[in-house]
Amino acid sequence: MIHDILSENVRKEIDSIRSKFPHDKNKSSIIESLLIIQHENSGYLNEELIGALAEYLNVQKIDVYEVATFYSMFNLKPIGKNTISVCTNVSCMLRNSDQIVEYIEKKLKIKIGESTKDNKFYLKDEMECLAACNGAPMMQVNHVNYENLTFEKIDKILDGIKDD
Ligand code: FES
């Protein structure tokens, strides 16, 4: 049952998104709706949720699936609570983003695309430019930018994230 899969709260939020678009343009609500669903589902989407949204919006499942697999902000498997995204595009690469990635991998004992054993961190796939080239090399942790990274700075940022 769709109502067992999408909570009442999520359905209300989706209704509010849907009301911003013409009746025959439900596909326009897919991205925002997926973000809400992902947030409520501990940061990731699955087949069941994708199918439920398609049914709720009365669109094809493939339309939702295409969006969920195209955009890097969507995760299709369970991930750690805090998401780390290191930019490895040109400006950051020229300022040693590869070493930044390596350092984080070593520090957290994971590879890119993996989560730590305690589920505290998720090191997301390498990112394209995150629009903070002036501060290269940079990373985002839970969508907050940290720029001009050094190994010491990374230690401070990651060690400062509390368990909850
Ligand atoms: S290249 Fe890294 S923020 Fe632009």
PDB file of N, CA, C and O in Angstrom, residues 60-124:
ATOM      1  N   GLN A  60       5.232   7.481 -14.844  1.00  0.00           N
ATOM      2  CA  GLN A  60       5.884   6.190 -15.060  1.00  0.00           C
ATOM      3  C   GLN A  60       7.022   6.006 -14.062  1.00  0.00           C
ATOM      4  O   GLN A  60       7.743   6.960 -13.756  1.00  0.00           O
ATOM      5  N   LYS A  61       7.223   4.770 -13.610  1.00  0.00           N
ATOM      6  CA  LYS A  61       8.310   4.499 -12.665  1.00  0.00           C
ATOM      7  C   LYS A  61       9.661   4.872 -13.289  1.00  0.00           C
ATOM      8  O   LYS A  61      10.557   5.383 -12.616  1.00  0.00           O
ATOM      9  N   ILE A  62       9.796   4.643 -14.578  1.00  0.00           N
ATOM     10  CA  ILE A  62      11.078   4.941 -15.247  1.00  0.00           C
ATOM     11  C   ILE A  62      11.401   6.437 -15.173  1.00  0.00           C
ATOM     12  O   ILE A  62      12.564   6.825 -15.067  1.00  0.00           O
ATOM     13  N   ASP A  63      10.373   7.287 -15.181  1.00  0.00           N
ATOM     14  CA  ASP A  63      10.605   8.742 -15.086  1.00  0.00           C
ATOM     15  C   ASP A  63      11.242   9.088 -13.739  1.00  0.00           C
ATOM     16  O   ASP A  63      12.146   9.919 -13.656  1.00  0.00           O
ATOM     17  N   VAL A  64      10.770   8.455 -12.686  1.00  0.00           N
ATOM     18  CA  VAL A  64      11.310   8.724 -11.347  1.00  0.00           C
ATOM     19  C   VAL A  64      12.708   8.099 -11.245  1.00  0.00           C
ATOM     20  O   VAL A  64      13.648   8.706 -10.729  1.00  0.00           O
ATOM     21  N   TYR A  65      12.818   6.893 -11.758  1.00  0.00           N
ATOM     22  CA  TYR A  65      14.093   6.178 -11.695  1.00  0.00           C
ATOM     23  C   TYR A  65      15.198   6.964 -12.428  1.00  0.00           C
ATOM     24  O   TYR A  65      16.318   7.078 -11.934  1.00  0.00           O
ATOM     25  N   GLU A  66      14.866   7.517 -13.579  1.00  0.00           N
ATOM     26  CA  GLU A  66      15.860   8.292 -14.343  1.00  0.00           C
ATOM     27  C   GLU A  66      16.376   9.486 -13.542  1.00  0.00           C
ATOM     28  O   GLU A  66      17.564   9.768 -13.538  1.00  0.00           O
ATOM     29  N   VAL A  67      15.474  10.162 -12.854  1.00  0.00           N
ATOM     30  CA  VAL A  67      15.886  11.319 -12.044  1.00  0.00           C
ATOM     31  C   VAL A  67      16.759  10.846 -10.881  1.00  0.00           C
ATOM     32  O   VAL A  67      17.825  11.407 -10.606  1.00  0.00           O
ATOM     33  N   ALA A  68      16.319   9.778 -10.210  1.00  0.00           N
ATOM     34  CA  ALA A  68      17.041   9.274  -9.031  1.00  0.00           C
ATOM     35  C   ALA A  68      18.452   8.804  -9.390  1.00  0.00           C
ATOM     36  O   ALA A  68      19.366   8.907  -8.574  1.00  0.00           O
ATOM     37  N   THR A  69      18.621   8.299 -10.598  1.00  0.00           N
ATOM     38  CA  THR A  69      19.953   7.792 -10.973  1.00  0.00           C
ATOM     39  C   THR A  69      20.803   8.866 -11.656  1.00  0.00           C
ATOM     40  O   THR A  69      22.014   8.738 -11.716  1.00  0.00           O
ATOM     41  N   PHE A  70      20.183   9.938 -12.138  1.00  0.00           N
ATOM     42  CA  PHE A  70      20.947  10.965 -12.862  1.00  0.00           C
ATOM     43  C   PHE A  70      21.642  11.949 -11.929  1.00  0.00           C
ATOM     44  O   PHE A  70      22.802  12.286 -12.107  1.00  0.00           O
ATOM     45  N   TYR A  71      20.936  12.407 -10.903  1.00  0.00           N
ATOM     46  CA  TYR A  71      21.486  13.472 -10.053  1.00  0.00           C
ATOM     47  C   TYR A  71      22.312  12.903  -8.898  1.00  0.00           C
ATOM     48  O   TYR A  71      21.879  11.968  -8.227  1.00  0.00           O
ATOM     49  N   SER A  72      23.480  13.551  -8.691  1.00  0.00           N
ATOM     50  CA  SER A  72      24.403  13.015  -7.690  1.00  0.00           C
ATOM     51  C   SER A  72      23.916  13.207  -6.255  1.00  0.00           C
ATOM     52  O   SER A  72      24.458  12.616  -5.332  1.00  0.00           O
ATOM     53  N   MET A  73      22.894  14.028  -6.052  1.00  0.00           N
ATOM     54  CA  MET A  73      22.429  14.211  -4.666  1.00  0.00           C
ATOM     55  C   MET A  73      21.554  13.055  -4.196  1.00  0.00           C
ATOM     56  O   MET A  73      21.182  13.008  -3.022  1.00  0.00           O
ATOM     57  N   PHE A  74      21.232  12.144  -5.098  1.00  0.00           N
ATOM     58  CA  PHE A  74      20.421  11.002  -4.673  1.00  0.00           C
ATOM     59  C   PHE A  74      21.298   9.775  -4.459  1.00  0.00           C
ATOM     60  O   PHE A  74      22.201   9.498  -5.250  1.00  0.00           O
ATOM     61  N   ASN A  75      21.015   9.061  -3.384  1.00  0.00           N
ATOM     62  CA  ASN A  75      21.754   7.839  -3.058  1.00  0.00           C
ATOM     63  C   ASN A  75      20.812   6.652  -3.179  1.00  0.00           C
ATOM     64  O   ASN A  75      19.687   6.706  -2.687  1.00  0.00           O
ATOM     65  N   LEU A  76      21.332   5.598  -3.785  1.00  0.00           N
ATOM     66  CA  LEU A  76      20.478   4.422  -3.995  1.00  0.00           C
ATOM     67  C   LEU A  76      20.877   3.261  -3.096  1.00  0.00           C
ATOM     68  O   LEU A  76      20.475   2.126  -3.327  1.00  0.00           O
ATOM     69  N   LYS A  77      21.686   3.563  -2.094  1.00  0.00           N
ATOM     70  CA  LYS A  77      21.992   2.534  -1.095  1.00  0.00           C
ATOM     71  C   LYS A  77      22.215   3.233   0.247  1.00  0.00           C
ATOM     72  O   LYS A  77      22.502   4.438   0.275  1.00  0.00           O
ATOM     73  N   PRO A  78      22.093   2.491   1.350  1.00  0.00           N
ATOM     74  CA  PRO A  78      22.265   3.116   2.668  1.00  0.00           C
ATOM     75  C   PRO A  78      23.653   3.741   2.799  1.00  0.00           C
ATOM     76  O   PRO A  78      24.630   3.199   2.280  1.00  0.00           O
ATOM     77  N   ILE A  79      23.702   4.862   3.469  1.00  0.00           N
ATOM     78  CA  ILE A  79      24.973   5.571   3.620  1.00  0.00           C
ATOM     79  C   ILE A  79      25.163   6.032   5.059  1.00  0.00           C
ATOM     80  O   ILE A  79      24.212   6.063   5.832  1.00  0.00           O
ATOM     81  N   GLY A  80      26.407   6.427   5.385  1.00  0.00           N
ATOM     82  CA  GLY A  80      26.698   6.960   6.708  1.00  0.00           C
ATOM     83  C   GLY A  80      25.961   8.279   6.947  1.00  0.00           C
ATOM     84  O   GLY A  80      25.511   8.923   5.998  1.00  0.00           O
ATOM     85  N   LYS A  81      25.894   8.669   8.249  1.00  0.00           N
ATOM     86  CA  LYS A  81      25.066   9.834   8.617  1.00  0.00           C
ATOM     87  C   LYS A  81      25.583  11.153   8.060  1.00  0.00           C
ATOM     88  O   LYS A  81      24.824  12.055   7.780  1.00  0.00           O
ATOM     89  N   ASN A  82      26.910  11.296   7.951  1.00  0.00           N
ATOM     90  CA  ASN A  82      27.489  12.560   7.489  1.00  0.00           C
ATOM     91  C   ASN A  82      28.154  12.344   6.133  1.00  0.00           C
ATOM     92  O   ASN A  82      29.064  11.527   6.007  1.00  0.00           O
ATOM     93  N   THR A  83      27.689  13.093   5.158  1.00  0.00           N
ATOM     94  CA  THR A  83      28.195  12.910   3.793  1.00  0.00           C
ATOM     95  C   THR A  83      29.337  13.872   3.497  1.00  0.00           C
ATOM     96  O   THR A  83      29.208  15.084   3.661  1.00  0.00           O
ATOM     97  N   ILE A  84      30.463  13.304   3.059  1.00  0.00           N
ATOM     98  CA  ILE A  84      31.632  14.112   2.685  1.00  0.00           C
ATOM     99  C   ILE A  84      31.763  14.066   1.165  1.00  0.00           C
ATOM    100  O   ILE A  84      31.795  12.988   0.571  1.00  0.00           O
ATOM    101  N   SER A  85      31.822  15.239   0.542  1.00  0.00           N
ATOM    102  CA  SER A  85      31.995  15.307  -0.916  1.00  0.00           C
ATOM    103  C   SER A  85      33.237  16.136  -1.207  1.00  0.00           C
ATOM    104  O   SER A  85      33.274  17.319  -0.871  1.00  0.00           O
ATOM    105  N   VAL A  86      34.224  15.524  -1.818  1.00  0.00           N
ATOM    106  CA  VAL A  86      35.446  16.268  -2.150  1.00  0.00           C
ATOM    107  C   VAL A  86      35.400  16.632  -3.629  1.00  0.00           C
ATOM    108  O   VAL A  86      35.194  15.768  -4.480  1.00  0.00           O
ATOM    109  N   CYS A  87      35.584  17.915  -3.926  1.00  0.00           N
ATOM    110  CA  CYS A  87      35.614  18.340  -5.324  1.00  0.00           C
ATOM    111  C   CYS A  87      36.965  17.956  -5.921  1.00  0.00           C
ATOM    112  O   CYS A  87      38.009  18.218  -5.320  1.00  0.00           O
ATOM    113  N   THR A  88      36.905  17.325  -7.098  1.00  0.00           N
ATOM    114  CA  THR A  88      38.161  16.945  -7.758  1.00  0.00           C
ATOM    115  C   THR A  88      38.220  17.539  -9.169  1.00  0.00           C
ATOM    116  O   THR A  88      38.939  17.056 -10.023  1.00  0.00           O
ATOM    117  N   ASN A  89      37.457  18.599  -9.382  1.00  0.00           N
ATOM    118  CA  ASN A  89      37.481  19.237 -10.689  1.00  0.00           C
ATOM    119  C   ASN A  89      38.753  20.095 -10.826  1.00  0.00           C
ATOM    120  O   ASN A  89      39.533  20.190  -9.881  1.00  0.00           O
ATOM    121  N   VAL A  90      38.919  20.735 -11.986  1.00  0.00           N
ATOM    122  CA  VAL A  90      40.222  21.307 -12.352  1.00  0.00           C
ATOM    123  C   VAL A  90      40.899  22.168 -11.271  1.00  0.00           C
ATOM    124  O   VAL A  90      42.028  21.877 -10.878  1.00  0.00           O
ATOM    125  N   SER A  91      40.208  23.198 -10.787  1.00  0.00           N
ATOM    126  CA  SER A  91      40.868  24.094  -9.820  1.00  0.00           C
ATOM    127  C   SER A  91      41.299  23.335  -8.575  1.00  0.00           C
ATOM    128  O   SER A  91      42.400  23.541  -8.040  1.00  0.00           O
ATOM    129  N   CYS A  92      40.439  22.460  -8.106  1.00  0.00           N
ATOM    130  CA  CYS A  92      40.766  21.692  -6.904  1.00  0.00           C
ATOM    131  C   CYS A  92      41.853  20.656  -7.211  1.00  0.00           C
ATOM    132  O   CYS A  92      42.757  20.441  -6.399  1.00  0.00           O
ATOM    133  N   MET A  93      41.765  20.054  -8.396  1.00  0.00           N
ATOM    134  CA  MET A  93      42.776  19.065  -8.775  1.00  0.00           C
ATOM    135  C   MET A  93      44.167  19.709  -8.820  1.00  0.00           C
ATOM    136  O   MET A  93      45.147  19.135  -8.343  1.00  0.00           O
ATOM    137  N   LEU A  94      44.226  20.944  -9.366  1.00  0.00           N
ATOM    138  CA  LEU A  94      45.521  21.632  -9.444  1.00  0.00           C
ATOM    139  C   LEU A  94      46.059  21.987  -8.064  1.00  0.00           C
ATOM    140  O   LEU A  94      47.236  22.276  -7.896  1.00  0.00           O
ATOM    141  N   ARG A  95      45.189  21.967  -7.099  1.00  0.00           N
ATOM    142  CA  ARG A  95      45.618  22.244  -5.717  1.00  0.00           C
ATOM    143  C   ARG A  95      45.512  20.974  -4.858  1.00  0.00           C
ATOM    144  O   ARG A  95      45.172  21.019  -3.695  1.00  0.00           O
ATOM    145  N   ASN A  96      45.807  19.859  -5.512  1.00  0.00           N
ATOM    146  CA  ASN A  96      46.024  18.570  -4.822  1.00  0.00           C
ATOM    147  C   ASN A  96      44.802  17.911  -4.190  1.00  0.00           C
ATOM    148  O   ASN A  96      44.910  17.289  -3.127  1.00  0.00           O
ATOM    149  N   SER A  97      43.663  18.032  -4.849  1.00  0.00           N
ATOM    150  CA  SER A  97      42.476  17.361  -4.292  1.00  0.00           C
ATOM    151  C   SER A  97      42.658  15.839  -4.234  1.00  0.00           C
ATOM    152  O   SER A  97      42.068  15.185  -3.370  1.00  0.00           O
ATOM    153  N   ASP A  98      43.486  15.284  -5.125  1.00  0.00           N
ATOM    154  CA  ASP A  98      43.714  13.823  -5.080  1.00  0.00           C
ATOM    155  C   ASP A  98      44.309  13.413  -3.732  1.00  0.00           C
ATOM    156  O   ASP A  98      43.947  12.387  -3.162  1.00  0.00           O
ATOM    157  N   GLN A  99      45.232  14.241  -3.243  1.00  0.00           N
ATOM    158  CA  GLN A  99      45.833  13.935  -1.933  1.00  0.00           C
ATOM    159  C   GLN A  99      44.825  14.100  -0.798  1.00  0.00           C
ATOM    160  O   GLN A  99      44.880  13.401   0.202  1.00  0.00           O
ATOM    161  N   ILE A 100      43.910  15.045  -1.000  1.00  0.00           N
ATOM    162  CA  ILE A 100      42.858  15.254   0.010  1.00  0.00           C
ATOM    163  C   ILE A 100      41.986  13.995   0.088  1.00  0.00           C
ATOM    164  O   ILE A 100      41.698  13.485   1.177  1.00  0.00           O
ATOM    165  N   VAL A 101      41.594  13.499  -1.075  1.00  0.00           N
ATOM    166  CA  VAL A 101      40.764  12.284  -1.103  1.00  0.00           C
ATOM    167  C   VAL A 101      41.524  11.134  -0.442  1.00  0.00           C
ATOM    168  O   VAL A 101      40.990  10.435   0.430  1.00  0.00           O
ATOM    169  N   GLU A 102      42.776  10.970  -0.842  1.00  0.00           N
ATOM    170  CA  GLU A 102      43.598   9.877  -0.281  1.00  0.00           C
ATOM    171  C   GLU A 102      43.696   9.984   1.241  1.00  0.00           C
ATOM    172  O   GLU A 102      43.603   8.987   1.955  1.00  0.00           O
ATOM    173  N   TYR A 103      43.884  11.226   1.692  1.00  0.00           N
ATOM    174  CA  TYR A 103      44.034  11.435   3.135  1.00  0.00           C
ATOM    175  C   TYR A 103      42.761  11.040   3.883  1.00  0.00           C
ATOM    176  O   TYR A 103      42.810  10.348   4.908  1.00  0.00           O
ATOM    177  N   ILE A 104      41.626  11.462   3.337  1.00  0.00           N
ATOM    178  CA  ILE A 104      40.353  11.138   4.000  1.00  0.00           C
ATOM    179  C   ILE A 104      40.113   9.628   3.960  1.00  0.00           C
ATOM    180  O   ILE A 104      39.660   9.027   4.943  1.00  0.00           O
ATOM    181  N   GLU A 105      40.425   9.012   2.826  1.00  0.00           N
ATOM    182  CA  GLU A 105      40.235   7.557   2.709  1.00  0.00           C
ATOM    183  C   GLU A 105      41.042   6.832   3.791  1.00  0.00           C
ATOM    184  O   GLU A 105      40.568   5.905   4.437  1.00  0.00           O
ATOM    185  N   LYS A 106      42.280   7.278   3.946  1.00  0.00           N
ATOM    186  CA  LYS A 106      43.161   6.649   4.932  1.00  0.00           C
ATOM    187  C   LYS A 106      42.668   6.910   6.350  1.00  0.00           C
ATOM    188  O   LYS A 106      42.607   6.007   7.183  1.00  0.00           O
ATOM    189  N   LYS A 107      42.320   8.167   6.597  1.00  0.00           N
ATOM    190  CA  LYS A 107      41.869   8.555   7.949  1.00  0.00           C
ATOM    191  C   LYS A 107      40.633   7.756   8.372  1.00  0.00           C
ATOM    192  O   LYS A 107      40.544   7.284   9.495  1.00  0.00           O
ATOM    193  N   LEU A 108      39.674   7.625   7.432  1.00  0.00           N
ATOM    194  CA  LEU A 108      38.410   6.970   7.790  1.00  0.00           C
ATOM    195  C   LEU A 108      38.402   5.480   7.465  1.00  0.00           C
ATOM    196  O   LEU A 108      37.429   4.775   7.742  1.00  0.00           O
ATOM    197  N   LYS A 109      39.506   5.014   6.853  1.00  0.00           N
ATOM    198  CA  LYS A 109      39.630   3.594   6.483  1.00  0.00           C
ATOM    199  C   LYS A 109      38.488   3.130   5.562  1.00  0.00           C
ATOM    200  O   LYS A 109      37.904   2.056   5.728  1.00  0.00           O
ATOM    201  N   ILE A 110      38.177   3.987   4.598  1.00  0.00           N
ATOM    202  CA  ILE A 110      37.184   3.615   3.590  1.00  0.00           C
ATOM    203  C   ILE A 110      37.664   4.111   2.228  1.00  0.00           C
ATOM    204  O   ILE A 110      38.591   4.921   2.160  1.00  0.00           O
ATOM    205  N   LYS A 111      37.037   3.639   1.177  1.00  0.00           N
ATOM    206  CA  LYS A 111      37.311   4.132  -0.168  1.00  0.00           C
ATOM    207  C   LYS A 111      36.129   5.007  -0.580  1.00  0.00           C
ATOM    208  O   LYS A 111      35.043   4.925   0.004  1.00  0.00           O
ATOM    209  N   ILE A 112      36.374   5.794  -1.617  1.00  0.00           N
ATOM    210  CA  ILE A 112      35.291   6.619  -2.161  1.00  0.00           C
ATOM    211  C   ILE A 112      34.056   5.757  -2.460  1.00  0.00           C
ATOM    212  O   ILE A 112      34.197   4.626  -2.934  1.00  0.00           O
ATOM    213  N   GLY A 113      32.883   6.263  -2.113  1.00  0.00           N
ATOM    214  CA  GLY A 113      31.644   5.511  -2.350  1.00  0.00           C
ATOM    215  C   GLY A 113      31.277   4.606  -1.179  1.00  0.00           C
ATOM    216  O   GLY A 113      30.247   3.937  -1.228  1.00  0.00           O
ATOM    217  N   GLU A 114      32.109   4.619  -0.113  1.00  0.00           N
ATOM    218  CA  GLU A 114      31.827   3.735   1.028  1.00  0.00           C
ATOM    219  C   GLU A 114      31.483   4.544   2.284  1.00  0.00           C
ATOM    220  O   GLU A 114      31.784   5.732   2.367  1.00  0.00           O
ATOM    221  N   SER A 115      30.898   3.845   3.252  1.00  0.00           N
ATOM    222  CA  SER A 115      30.610   4.448   4.558  1.00  0.00           C
ATOM    223  C   SER A 115      31.485   3.778   5.612  1.00  0.00           C
ATOM    224  O   SER A 115      31.887   2.618   5.437  1.00  0.00           O
ATOM    225  N   THR A 116      31.761   4.506   6.693  1.00  0.00           N
ATOM    226  CA  THR A 116      32.573   3.919   7.770  1.00  0.00           C
ATOM    227  C   THR A 116      31.775   2.835   8.493  1.00  0.00           C
ATOM    228  O   THR A 116      30.543   2.831   8.451  1.00  0.00           O
ATOM    229  N   LYS A 117      32.509   1.950   9.162  1.00  0.00           N
ATOM    230  CA  LYS A 117      31.846   0.824   9.855  1.00  0.00           C
ATOM    231  C   LYS A 117      30.828   1.298  10.875  1.00  0.00           C
ATOM    232  O   LYS A 117      29.786   0.680  11.057  1.00  0.00           O
ATOM    233  N   ASP A 118      31.149   2.411  11.566  1.00  0.00           N
ATOM    234  CA  ASP A 118      30.222   2.912  12.596  1.00  0.00           C
ATOM    235  C   ASP A 118      29.084   3.729  11.977  1.00  0.00           C
ATOM    236  O   ASP A 118      28.261   4.302  12.676  1.00  0.00           O
ATOM    237  N   ASN A 119      29.094   3.803  10.637  1.00  0.00           N
ATOM    238  CA  ASN A 119      28.029   4.501   9.905  1.00  0.00           C
ATOM    239  C   ASN A 119      28.026   6.016  10.147  1.00  0.00           C
ATOM    240  O   ASN A 119      27.028   6.683   9.900  1.00  0.00           O
ATOM    241  N   LYS A 120      29.158   6.535  10.635  1.00  0.00           N
ATOM    242  CA  LYS A 120      29.195   7.970  10.933  1.00  0.00           C
ATOM    243  C   LYS A 120      29.445   8.803   9.665  1.00  0.00           C
ATOM    244  O   LYS A 120      28.904   9.898   9.519  1.00  0.00           O
ATOM    245  N   PHE A 121      30.295   8.294   8.765  1.00  0.00           N
ATOM    246  CA  PHE A 121      30.649   9.063   7.564  1.00  0.00           C
ATOM    247  C   PHE A 121      30.411   8.277   6.280  1.00  0.00           C
ATOM    248  O   PHE A 121      30.590   7.055   6.245  1.00  0.00           O
ATOM    249  N   TYR A 122      30.063   9.026   5.269  1.00  0.00           N
ATOM    250  CA  TYR A 122      29.938   8.468   3.917  1.00  0.00           C
ATOM    251  C   TYR A 122      30.781   9.339   2.990  1.00  0.00           C
ATOM    252  O   TYR A 122      30.593  10.563   2.945  1.00  0.00           O
ATOM    253  N   LEU A 123      31.740   8.733   2.319  1.00  0.00           N
ATOM    254  CA  LEU A 123      32.592   9.494   1.390  1.00  0.00           C
ATOM    255  C   LEU A 123      32.021   9.323  -0.012  1.00  0.00           C
ATOM    256  O   LEU A 123      32.159   8.274  -0.643  1.00  0.00           O
ATOM    257  N   LYS A 124      31.364  10.371  -0.448  1.00  0.00           N
ATOM    258  CA  LYS A 124      30.633  10.316  -1.726  1.00  0.00           C
ATOM    259  C   LYS A 124      31.593  10.250  -2.908  1.00  0.00           C
ATOM    260  O   LYS A 124      32.747  10.643  -2.793  1.00  0.00           O
TER     261      LYS A 124
END
